[in-house]
């Protein structure tokens, strides 16, 4: 059979070569280049002056020939072959192979024949040069002047049309072209074109992988689920913050599944042409039905699935809405799409259309959250496998220093650490490199050369010591692990803390203490200097936003009541407020009350510990960066460690033992700034 097939393929006409525009452009460009670089006489002479020709070239006997061109008012000079070495520097360090080598402009007052004859007669017979006169017409130049502009215009038009054909046509549905504008641009992955990403490359996300693998198993063995009368789910929506691995998870599905996998971005549906989006949706599902059972993955579906407007106005988009309507029809319309499962990814599920989210279209929502401690350790192992590491590097230590980091952030940390190690000429990547990478990614590049007076440096140290002291004394604040006065990014200093990942419930008391920690820097400056600096801008901005969220989102105000004005759908009119002017005034009063109470609490702590704040500032000016153990020597055990000790005592029923989570001086912890960290002194 194999030989028969080969014989059959060998019969028939030989394949004819396809026309390619390069066959035209290459000779044309070569011809243009020849005319420009070599000209009619085969050279590109350098412009010079008559006195240089007379006093240098002719006087030294280097000239072989001078040609006077009568109709161009110029004279061309050819240098003898054995004298070319003298002029190499003028030709870029090389000896030109073709003449003429120089030319000079001849004015109307210049008697060329007489001047040249006089110069030649001054030379001995063996060094004399020949003089020629000619009239020259460059026919190629005239032709080029007439044809160059039309050729350029035609070439630009051809390439523009060709690129347009590629962009608006092609994809999995056809060969491209201007008339294939409505064809789907989805990439097809099947047994012949399979992605190399598998679930081994996806660290963490165990729950999400279980749900996704269940969908893949539906397609591999549908009878197992339909024998009892059940229906295969039609779609699953991957939801989560940016960088958590939604697209990577979909790629892993393509690598693990033994079914065809169509991949397309939501923005690929909508073009400038009316009706293209709906046509591409129809073509995509047509191809999917032909390949069924299969999976269709739509990345960033919010580009086309945004909630439709209720009124037609400047905010409406008819083309996008028509595309969405067609997508809704194809997913669960009058016809059936047996064996076609839709996967989609977005980080803005709140703005998707309700009709898209209902059961029968996207039956499941798979939430891909930020990785926890164990998951971050697994992500680190995946990315660290490609690096040359210090054998003593502790992966769990790195995972503890990166709370709130996504998978993409961790990948960036590993890459940045490798770059830092290479910059310092290290053979392996060490822990200090990872710490420096975390600092740089979160806070920005160090600015050690930033000019600051001693008074400004001390004010910054007082500011950061104020933050650290208040946060150290309040048990609901996140543990302080590092304080620095090294400028980074837009900040002159920073107080770093790591949130408690075991905490899932946040109360109004917790947020009030965090507000006090944010305001501690401004208050410390006020107490010590009697003035209010502008460096607390970011602290005031963040604390004000948090206070307004407490009142208008979380219902933490008794005066306003259990009311939330948070718009999770994103469809509310931004030009009008959902409350009256009277309520707005009440909200402002409550926000001011919350901030003033936190301000008063923070001021009491700072006034009671002002001598310790100054001692901490002195230590900061000396070391530039201090850690939790340094703060403990000044302020004593933190409120967070005391609370942890009490909890451990309650569990065991033993006597209280001092428990600290801080490491030894030999192993300082550097933690990234988070939402609740204080990064101040803009």
XYZ file of C-alpha atoms in Angstrom:
682
model
C 0.000 0.000 0.000
C 2.827 2.387 0.843
C 4.520 1.832 -2.519
C 1.222 2.203 -4.372
C 0.572 5.538 -2.718
C 4.011 6.787 -3.549
C 3.641 5.725 -7.180
C 0.289 7.436 -7.433
C 1.715 10.629 -6.027
C 4.594 10.533 -8.458
C 2.338 10.420 -11.541
C 0.823 13.444 -13.149
C 2.152 16.840 -13.953
C 5.135 18.232 -12.188
C 4.259 20.953 -9.679
C 4.468 24.359 -11.255
C 6.344 27.062 -9.392
C 4.077 29.679 -7.860
C 4.474 33.319 -8.806
C 6.313 35.359 -6.200
C 6.606 39.148 -6.217
C 10.243 38.808 -5.124
C 11.082 37.815 -8.710
C 10.196 41.361 -9.764
C 11.458 43.323 -6.801
C 14.906 41.767 -6.510
C 16.082 42.594 -10.082
C 14.470 46.015 -9.855
C 16.203 46.848 -6.606
C 19.483 45.493 -7.965
C 19.197 47.736 -11.020
C 18.406 50.784 -8.933
C 21.293 50.010 -6.609
C 23.680 49.612 -9.520
C 22.695 52.945 -11.011
C 22.968 54.764 -7.745
C 26.138 53.186 -6.391
C 28.082 52.696 -9.593
C 26.544 55.233 -11.942
C 27.044 55.477 -15.666
C 30.836 55.414 -15.418
C 31.118 52.619 -12.853
C 32.218 54.760 -9.845
C 31.088 57.126 -7.134
C 33.640 59.956 -7.088
C 34.214 62.124 -4.013
C 33.718 65.863 -4.296
C 36.811 68.018 -3.831
C 38.127 71.495 -4.757
C 40.261 72.627 -7.680
C 43.065 73.980 -5.491
C 43.393 70.567 -3.773
C 43.591 68.840 -7.138
C 46.200 71.302 -8.364
C 48.355 71.668 -5.232
C 48.193 68.078 -3.940
C 47.199 65.519 -6.535
C 48.702 67.067 -9.682
C 51.762 68.445 -7.873
C 52.605 64.995 -6.531
C 52.082 63.367 -9.897
C 49.187 61.160 -8.702
C 46.694 62.121 -11.432
C 46.244 59.771 -14.360
C 43.444 61.517 -16.231
C 41.178 64.549 -15.944
C 37.879 64.456 -17.811
C 36.058 67.749 -18.345
C 32.277 67.241 -18.786
C 31.087 70.242 -20.729
C 27.331 69.952 -20.216
C 27.555 69.375 -16.439
C 30.163 72.007 -15.442
C 32.337 69.518 -13.644
C 35.651 67.789 -14.025
C 36.410 64.209 -12.940
C 39.829 63.124 -11.688
C 41.236 59.591 -11.979
C 44.155 58.661 -9.696
C 46.971 56.346 -10.749
C 46.709 52.826 -9.390
C 50.037 52.949 -7.564
C 49.035 56.208 -5.861
C 45.627 55.151 -4.526
C 47.081 54.059 -1.191
C 47.652 57.728 -0.316
C 43.920 58.402 -0.416
C 42.564 55.316 1.405
C 41.381 57.326 4.379
C 39.127 59.388 2.118
C 37.481 56.153 0.874
C 36.846 54.585 4.298
C 40.186 52.805 4.582
C 39.968 50.905 1.282
C 41.308 51.479 -2.204
C 38.556 52.024 -4.789
C 38.635 49.699 -7.759
C 36.896 51.984 -10.216
C 37.457 55.525 -11.388
C 36.933 58.403 -11.576
C 37.872 58.941 -7.949
C 37.295 62.679 -7.439
C 35.383 65.506 -9.060
C 35.218 69.283 -8.714
C 32.741 71.877 -9.901
C 33.857 74.088 -12.768
C 32.554 77.646 -12.731
C 31.719 79.648 -15.849
C 34.748 81.860 -15.255
C 37.095 78.893 -15.140
C 39.073 78.183 -18.301
C 39.464 74.477 -17.782
C 41.685 73.688 -20.752
C 44.125 76.466 -20.070
C 44.373 75.806 -16.333
C 44.819 72.091 -16.787
C 47.404 72.572 -19.552
C 49.438 74.899 -17.347
C 49.315 72.488 -14.428
C 50.315 69.539 -16.615
C 53.230 71.367 -18.262
C 54.779 72.006 -14.861
C 55.234 68.256 -14.396
C 57.977 66.062 -15.809
C 57.003 63.914 -18.780
C 56.655 60.673 -16.758
C 54.164 62.282 -14.328
C 51.967 64.119 -16.848
C 48.274 63.247 -17.127
C 45.839 63.179 -20.010
C 43.051 65.689 -20.524
C 39.740 64.671 -22.085
C 36.591 66.581 -22.873
C 33.201 65.019 -23.355
C 29.477 65.691 -23.276
C 27.616 63.200 -21.151
C 23.921 62.292 -20.953
C 22.651 59.919 -18.240
C 19.718 58.189 -19.912
C 19.263 55.780 -17.007
C 18.929 58.704 -14.617
C 16.208 60.282 -16.724
C 14.328 57.004 -16.949
C 14.698 56.521 -13.216
C 13.414 60.015 -12.494
C 10.264 59.193 -14.428
C 9.730 55.677 -13.101
C 11.002 55.760 -9.513
C 8.000 57.483 -7.928
C 5.364 55.286 -9.675
C 7.363 52.170 -8.757
C 7.544 53.188 -5.086
C 3.806 53.922 -4.998
C 2.953 50.592 -6.619
C 5.265 48.703 -4.247
C 3.744 50.352 -1.171
C 0.228 49.641 -2.472
C 1.087 46.008 -3.188
C 2.611 45.343 0.238
C -0.215 47.189 2.010
C -2.816 45.127 0.168
C -0.877 41.957 0.874
C -0.580 42.692 4.610
C -4.255 43.612 4.750
C -5.093 40.315 3.182
C -3.006 38.498 5.780
C -4.504 40.404 8.678
C -8.132 40.208 7.739
C -8.084 36.768 6.157
C -6.380 33.509 6.732
C -6.267 31.737 10.057
C -7.616 28.263 10.458
C -10.469 28.914 8.090
C -8.692 29.593 4.867
C -5.785 30.838 2.920
C -6.252 34.537 3.526
C -6.980 37.333 1.110
C -9.113 40.434 1.029
C -12.163 38.397 0.193
C -11.619 36.084 3.167
C -12.067 38.896 5.674
C -14.855 37.021 7.435
C -12.804 33.884 8.016
C -11.853 32.935 11.561
C -8.306 33.619 12.704
C -8.266 30.898 15.341
C -5.128 28.761 15.611
C -5.743 25.050 15.433
C -3.810 22.604 17.601
C -4.333 18.946 16.758
C -2.254 15.792 16.523
C -0.241 17.319 13.664
C 0.308 20.672 15.374
C 0.377 20.169 19.125
C 1.454 22.592 21.846
C 4.339 21.464 24.048
C 2.865 22.896 27.277
C 1.451 20.278 29.662
C 0.115 20.238 33.211
C 3.670 19.598 34.423
C 4.470 23.170 33.390
C 1.551 24.545 35.429
C 2.573 24.699 39.063
C -0.114 25.064 41.718
C -3.706 25.668 40.557
C -4.634 22.166 41.646
C -8.384 22.843 41.942
C -8.483 24.574 38.578
C -6.576 21.709 36.934
C -9.038 19.187 38.345
C -12.009 21.037 36.875
C -10.319 21.568 33.526
C -9.203 17.939 33.307
C -12.765 16.898 33.993
C -13.827 18.810 30.878
C -11.088 17.148 28.848
C -12.260 13.780 30.124
C -15.789 14.614 28.948
C -14.480 14.813 25.425
C -12.295 11.728 25.673
C -14.986 9.491 27.095
C -18.414 11.118 26.674
C -20.335 7.853 27.056
C -19.154 7.597 30.650
C -21.189 10.707 31.497
C -24.070 10.507 29.040
C -25.057 6.935 29.870
C -27.062 8.257 32.805
C -28.732 10.959 30.740
C -26.391 13.794 31.648
C -25.234 16.459 29.197
C -21.688 17.498 28.567
C -21.091 21.064 29.822
C -20.880 23.592 27.022
C -18.390 26.026 28.448
C -16.134 27.032 31.327
C -14.904 30.511 32.187
C -11.427 30.962 33.698
C -11.559 33.996 35.995
C -8.770 35.527 38.031
C -6.300 38.379 38.431
C -3.732 39.076 35.709
C -0.705 36.796 35.651
C -2.224 33.885 37.582
C -1.898 31.420 34.701
C -5.290 31.366 32.959
C -3.873 31.330 29.439
C -1.115 28.920 30.476
C -3.755 26.569 31.862
C -5.592 26.665 28.552
C -2.342 25.909 26.700
C -1.828 22.944 29.010
C -5.309 21.713 28.113
C -4.291 21.840 24.457
C -1.165 19.880 25.272
C -2.982 17.244 27.340
C -6.121 16.739 25.287
C -6.268 14.350 22.387
C -8.896 16.484 20.678
C -8.540 19.485 18.350
C -8.034 22.787 20.163
C -8.930 26.172 18.636
C -7.281 29.227 20.211
C -8.307 32.831 19.484
C -8.254 36.204 21.236
C -11.425 38.199 21.824
C -9.966 41.191 19.998
C -9.511 39.099 16.815
C -13.236 39.085 16.197
C -13.761 42.795 15.797
C -12.388 44.709 12.810
C -13.063 48.043 11.192
C -15.423 46.381 8.692
C -19.073 46.022 9.642
C -20.251 42.449 10.113
C -16.763 40.909 10.190
C -16.974 39.904 13.858
C -20.227 37.988 13.488
C -18.937 36.319 10.326
C -15.773 35.170 12.086
C -17.787 33.751 14.968
C -19.918 31.735 12.523
C -16.818 30.496 10.695
C -15.118 29.532 13.966
C -18.017 27.399 15.128
C -18.415 25.909 11.656
C -14.828 24.691 11.800
C -15.300 23.491 15.380
C -18.359 21.422 14.430
C -16.388 19.798 11.624
C -13.606 18.877 14.083
C -15.942 17.824 16.941
C -15.312 16.728 19.603
C -13.033 19.711 20.205
C -12.266 22.658 22.492
C -12.515 26.350 21.555
C -10.489 28.747 23.726
C -11.258 32.497 23.638
C -8.635 34.548 25.488
C -9.585 37.956 26.923
C -13.246 37.408 26.142
C -14.149 40.728 27.777
C -12.994 42.416 24.536
C -16.118 41.091 22.823
C -18.325 39.943 25.735
C -18.719 43.254 27.545
C -22.235 43.989 28.788
C -24.447 45.539 26.122
C -25.675 49.096 26.609
C -29.326 49.768 27.290
C -29.434 52.897 25.150
C -27.770 53.839 21.893
C -25.372 56.678 22.350
C -21.737 57.573 22.223
C -20.928 54.734 24.601
C -22.475 51.999 22.462
C -20.623 49.788 19.997
C -22.988 48.179 17.498
C -20.311 46.059 15.814
C -19.110 44.572 19.103
C -22.666 43.935 20.245
C -23.511 42.212 16.955
C -20.475 39.996 17.447
C -21.602 39.189 20.984
C -25.122 38.377 19.787
C -23.719 35.949 17.242
C -21.521 34.369 19.919
C -24.544 33.908 22.186
C -26.481 32.304 19.354
C -23.702 29.899 18.478
C -23.103 28.875 22.095
C -26.717 28.080 22.881
C -28.991 28.953 20.038
C -31.659 27.052 18.152
C -29.055 24.704 16.732
C -26.944 22.313 18.751
C -23.159 22.108 18.972
C -22.604 18.645 20.273
C -19.040 17.914 21.209
C -17.864 21.571 21.156
C -16.768 22.939 24.529
C -15.906 26.615 24.992
C -13.110 27.740 27.314
C -12.665 31.455 27.924
C -10.380 33.549 30.101
C -10.831 37.011 31.586
C -9.781 39.095 34.562
C -12.914 41.260 34.297
C -15.772 38.838 34.836
C -17.776 41.645 36.467
C -18.229 43.476 33.162
C -19.319 40.486 31.062
C -22.848 40.349 29.707
C -25.319 38.450 31.902
C -26.601 36.460 28.937
C -23.085 35.152 28.382
C -22.718 34.056 31.987
C -25.898 32.020 32.319
C -26.044 28.259 32.552
C -26.088 26.591 29.153
C -23.358 28.851 27.837
C -20.691 29.049 30.478
C -21.855 26.330 32.844
C -18.873 26.713 35.123
C -16.661 29.473 36.416
C -13.205 28.288 37.378
C -11.538 30.856 39.625
C -7.769 31.013 39.190
C -6.632 32.855 42.311
C -3.249 34.184 43.356
C -1.047 31.316 44.554
C -0.776 30.581 48.247
C 2.404 29.719 50.121
C 2.675 26.085 48.993
C 1.647 26.949 45.442
C 4.212 29.761 45.262
C 6.891 27.283 46.290
C 5.866 25.004 43.413
C 5.900 27.929 40.983
C 9.382 28.857 42.150
C 10.580 25.280 41.541
C 9.339 25.422 37.935
C 11.118 28.689 37.143
C 14.239 27.927 39.188
C 14.851 24.717 37.236
C 16.323 26.783 34.384
C 18.760 28.747 36.590
C 22.189 27.922 38.044
C 21.426 28.201 41.745
C 23.302 28.264 44.995
C 22.947 24.720 46.461
C 21.964 26.229 49.827
C 19.054 28.252 48.384
C 15.808 27.588 50.264
C 12.793 27.655 47.969
C 10.343 27.842 50.875
C 12.108 30.994 52.097
C 11.536 32.677 48.733
C 7.872 31.668 48.784
C 7.426 33.295 52.203
C 8.856 36.578 50.930
C 6.439 36.899 48.013
C 2.847 36.991 49.362
C 0.405 38.388 46.853
C 2.723 37.622 43.923
C 1.198 36.016 40.840
C 2.883 33.343 38.752
C 4.004 35.985 36.269
C 5.482 38.063 39.115
C 7.447 35.067 40.401
C 8.782 34.379 36.906
C 9.882 38.016 36.742
C 11.599 37.723 40.150
C 13.593 34.676 39.000
C 14.645 36.364 35.773
C 15.593 39.605 37.533
C 17.630 37.686 40.125
C 19.580 35.961 37.358
C 20.279 39.327 35.709
C 21.470 40.824 39.001
C 23.778 37.849 39.630
C 25.228 38.143 36.120
C 25.707 41.892 36.604
C 27.766 41.164 39.733
C 29.862 38.502 37.905
C 28.570 35.627 40.020
C 28.741 31.996 38.941
C 25.429 31.051 40.629
C 22.259 32.901 41.668
C 22.181 33.398 45.443
C 19.541 34.361 47.992
C 20.717 37.975 48.132
C 20.088 38.247 44.393
C 16.482 37.165 44.858
C 16.025 39.633 47.702
C 17.437 42.427 45.560
C 15.145 41.363 42.712
C 12.070 41.513 44.967
C 13.088 44.955 46.204
C 13.599 46.224 42.675
C 10.346 44.832 41.293
C 8.223 46.131 44.160
C 9.958 49.389 45.007
C 11.970 50.245 41.921
C 15.683 50.725 41.319
C 17.834 52.073 44.133
C 18.774 55.749 43.829
C 21.860 55.927 46.044
C 23.183 58.925 44.141
C 20.073 60.996 44.872
C 21.167 64.278 46.443
C 19.626 64.821 49.894
C 20.681 67.067 52.758
C 21.240 65.652 56.230
C 18.071 67.380 57.451
C 16.032 65.758 54.659
C 17.525 62.340 55.356
C 16.664 62.637 59.036
C 13.110 63.795 58.234
C 12.729 60.708 56.039
C 14.094 58.492 58.829
C 11.662 60.048 61.338
C 8.811 59.510 58.877
C 9.555 55.824 58.333
C 10.256 55.249 62.048
C 6.790 56.689 62.753
C 5.192 54.178 60.407
C 7.124 51.288 61.892
C 6.390 52.254 65.509
C 2.623 52.525 65.056
C 2.436 49.298 63.047
C 4.633 47.555 65.644
C 2.347 48.582 68.504
C -0.997 47.609 66.893
C -1.754 43.897 66.730
C -4.092 44.112 63.720
C -1.402 45.655 61.516
C 0.788 43.442 59.360
C 4.166 42.533 60.909
C 6.944 44.994 60.071
C 9.961 43.210 58.662
C 12.071 45.936 57.124
C 12.487 49.730 57.198
C 14.754 51.581 54.780
C 15.704 55.139 53.888
C 17.298 54.150 50.552
C 15.395 55.981 47.799
C 13.626 53.687 45.359
C 11.392 54.718 42.464
C 9.267 57.659 43.590
C 9.818 57.092 47.315
C 12.576 58.362 49.572
C 12.023 55.527 52.043
C 9.686 52.661 52.797
C 8.324 50.493 55.597
C 7.874 46.913 54.453
C 5.530 44.346 55.919
C 4.173 40.917 55.056
C 0.442 40.261 55.488
C -0.842 37.318 57.447
C -2.036 34.877 54.767
C -4.071 32.916 57.302
C -6.311 35.918 57.886
C -9.414 35.770 55.721
C -11.777 37.992 57.716
C -11.078 41.727 57.997
C -13.071 43.840 60.449
C -13.544 47.565 60.876
C -11.122 47.456 63.822
C -8.471 45.890 61.575
C -8.868 48.550 58.919
C -8.877 51.340 61.524
C -5.504 50.153 62.880
C -4.094 49.911 59.356
C -5.204 53.500 58.791
C -3.315 54.513 61.910
C -0.198 52.786 60.562
C -0.489 54.688 57.264
C -0.767 58.033 59.070
C 2.103 57.330 61.478
C 4.786 58.881 59.264
C 3.022 62.221 58.842
C 2.298 62.422 62.576
C 5.931 61.628 63.509
C 7.109 64.556 61.375
C 4.484 66.827 62.933
C 5.434 65.867 66.502
C 9.198 66.265 65.949
C 9.283 69.287 63.649
C 5.955 71.024 64.174
C 5.415 71.151 60.418
C 3.474 69.136 57.853
C 5.497 67.829 54.900
C 4.321 66.944 51.403
C 6.050 63.568 51.552
C 2.957 61.885 52.991
C 0.957 62.274 49.785
C 0.762 58.556 48.990
C -0.114 57.759 52.632
C -2.986 60.245 52.621
C -4.228 59.026 49.238
C -4.325 55.379 50.301
C -5.814 56.068 53.719
C -8.555 58.249 52.225
C -9.461 55.565 49.670
C -9.599 52.935 52.406
C -11.812 55.132 54.624
C -14.237 55.778 51.759
C -14.310 52.032 51.002
C -15.176 51.325 54.641
C -18.162 53.671 54.459
C -19.460 53.242 50.885
C -18.489 49.632 50.091
C -18.268 47.586 53.274
C -21.053 49.265 55.263
C -18.757 49.907 58.284
C -20.465 53.140 59.304
C -23.344 53.090 61.788
C -24.474 56.516 60.592
C -24.765 55.504 56.917
C -25.962 52.033 57.805
C -25.545 48.626 56.116
C -25.533 50.074 52.622
C -23.033 49.382 49.835
C -22.619 51.547 46.765
C -20.072 49.226 45.174
C -20.879 48.412 41.524
C -19.599 44.893 40.814
C -21.127 44.805 37.323
C -19.467 47.991 36.124
C -22.652 49.102 34.345
C -23.557 52.007 36.582
C -23.594 55.485 35.066
C -20.393 57.202 36.147
C -21.833 60.681 35.689
C -24.441 60.346 38.440
C -24.005 59.223 42.044
C -26.271 56.501 43.435
C -26.991 58.632 46.502
C -28.321 62.102 47.291
C -26.292 65.195 48.126
C -27.367 64.872 51.756
C -26.015 61.313 51.863
C -22.805 62.474 50.173
C -22.278 65.026 52.947
C -22.912 62.326 55.559
C -20.372 60.040 53.843
C -17.762 62.799 53.892
C -18.418 63.396 57.601
C -18.031 59.689 58.395
C -14.810 59.403 56.401
C -13.407 62.418 58.220
C -14.445 60.919 61.587
C -12.758 57.573 60.840
C -9.544 59.247 59.719
C -9.471 61.596 62.714
C -9.964 58.697 65.151
C -7.123 56.750 63.534
C -5.028 59.928 63.510
C -5.612 60.489 67.220
C -4.736 56.875 68.055
C -1.517 57.000 66.046
C -0.526 60.335 67.630
C -0.928 58.922 71.139
C 1.426 56.031 70.266
C 4.002 58.345 68.717
C 3.972 60.881 71.555
C 4.442 58.064 74.092
C 7.368 56.558 72.141
C 8.960 59.626 70.559
C 12.348 58.995 72.174
C 12.358 55.476 70.697
C 11.366 56.876 67.302
C 14.404 59.168 67.374
C 16.601 56.230 68.413
C 15.246 54.227 65.471
C 15.882 57.190 63.164
C 19.498 57.356 64.348
C 19.906 53.655 63.611
C 18.328 54.120 60.165
C 20.723 56.927 59.300
C 23.601 54.703 60.356
C 22.582 51.442 58.630
C 20.142 52.804 55.981
C 18.149 49.549 56.323
C 17.032 47.886 59.562
C 15.114 44.645 60.122
C 12.604 43.306 62.617
C 15.245 42.238 65.141
C 16.698 45.761 65.142
C 13.259 47.242 65.819
C 12.656 44.732 68.612
C 15.795 45.866 70.445
C 14.320 49.380 70.554
C 10.559 48.810 70.958
C 10.459 45.347 72.495
C 8.278 42.464 71.251
C 5.693 43.416 68.675
C 1.962 43.341 69.322
C 1.613 40.680 66.602
C 4.107 38.336 68.293
C 2.352 38.787 71.653
C -0.968 37.928 70.039
C 0.564 34.837 68.417
C 1.974 33.761 71.771
C -1.426 34.121 73.413
C -3.073 32.015 70.719
C -0.488 29.290 71.120
C -0.962 29.348 74.886
C -4.718 29.022 74.546
C -4.331 26.019 72.271
C -1.831 24.148 74.433
C -3.080 25.313 77.817
C 0.503 25.929 78.941
C 2.192 29.002 80.250
C 2.815 31.784 77.814
C 6.094 31.615 75.973
C 7.579 34.468 73.975
C 7.237 33.577 70.338
C 8.729 35.619 67.537
C 8.535 34.949 63.864
C 11.523 37.123 63.126
C 14.719 35.402 61.946
C 18.174 35.856 63.374
C 20.429 38.717 62.436
C 22.276 36.425 60.051
C 19.091 35.824 58.052
C 17.197 39.084 57.599
C 13.855 38.858 55.870
C 13.014 41.210 53.054
C 9.347 41.250 52.194
C 7.522 42.858 49.298
C 5.248 45.806 49.808
C 1.590 44.870 49.615
C -1.703 46.687 49.539
C -1.484 47.375 53.241
C 2.201 48.257 53.386
C 3.388 51.803 53.843
C 5.457 53.227 51.023
C 5.798 56.908 51.590
C 7.849 60.059 51.253
C 7.145 60.720 47.580
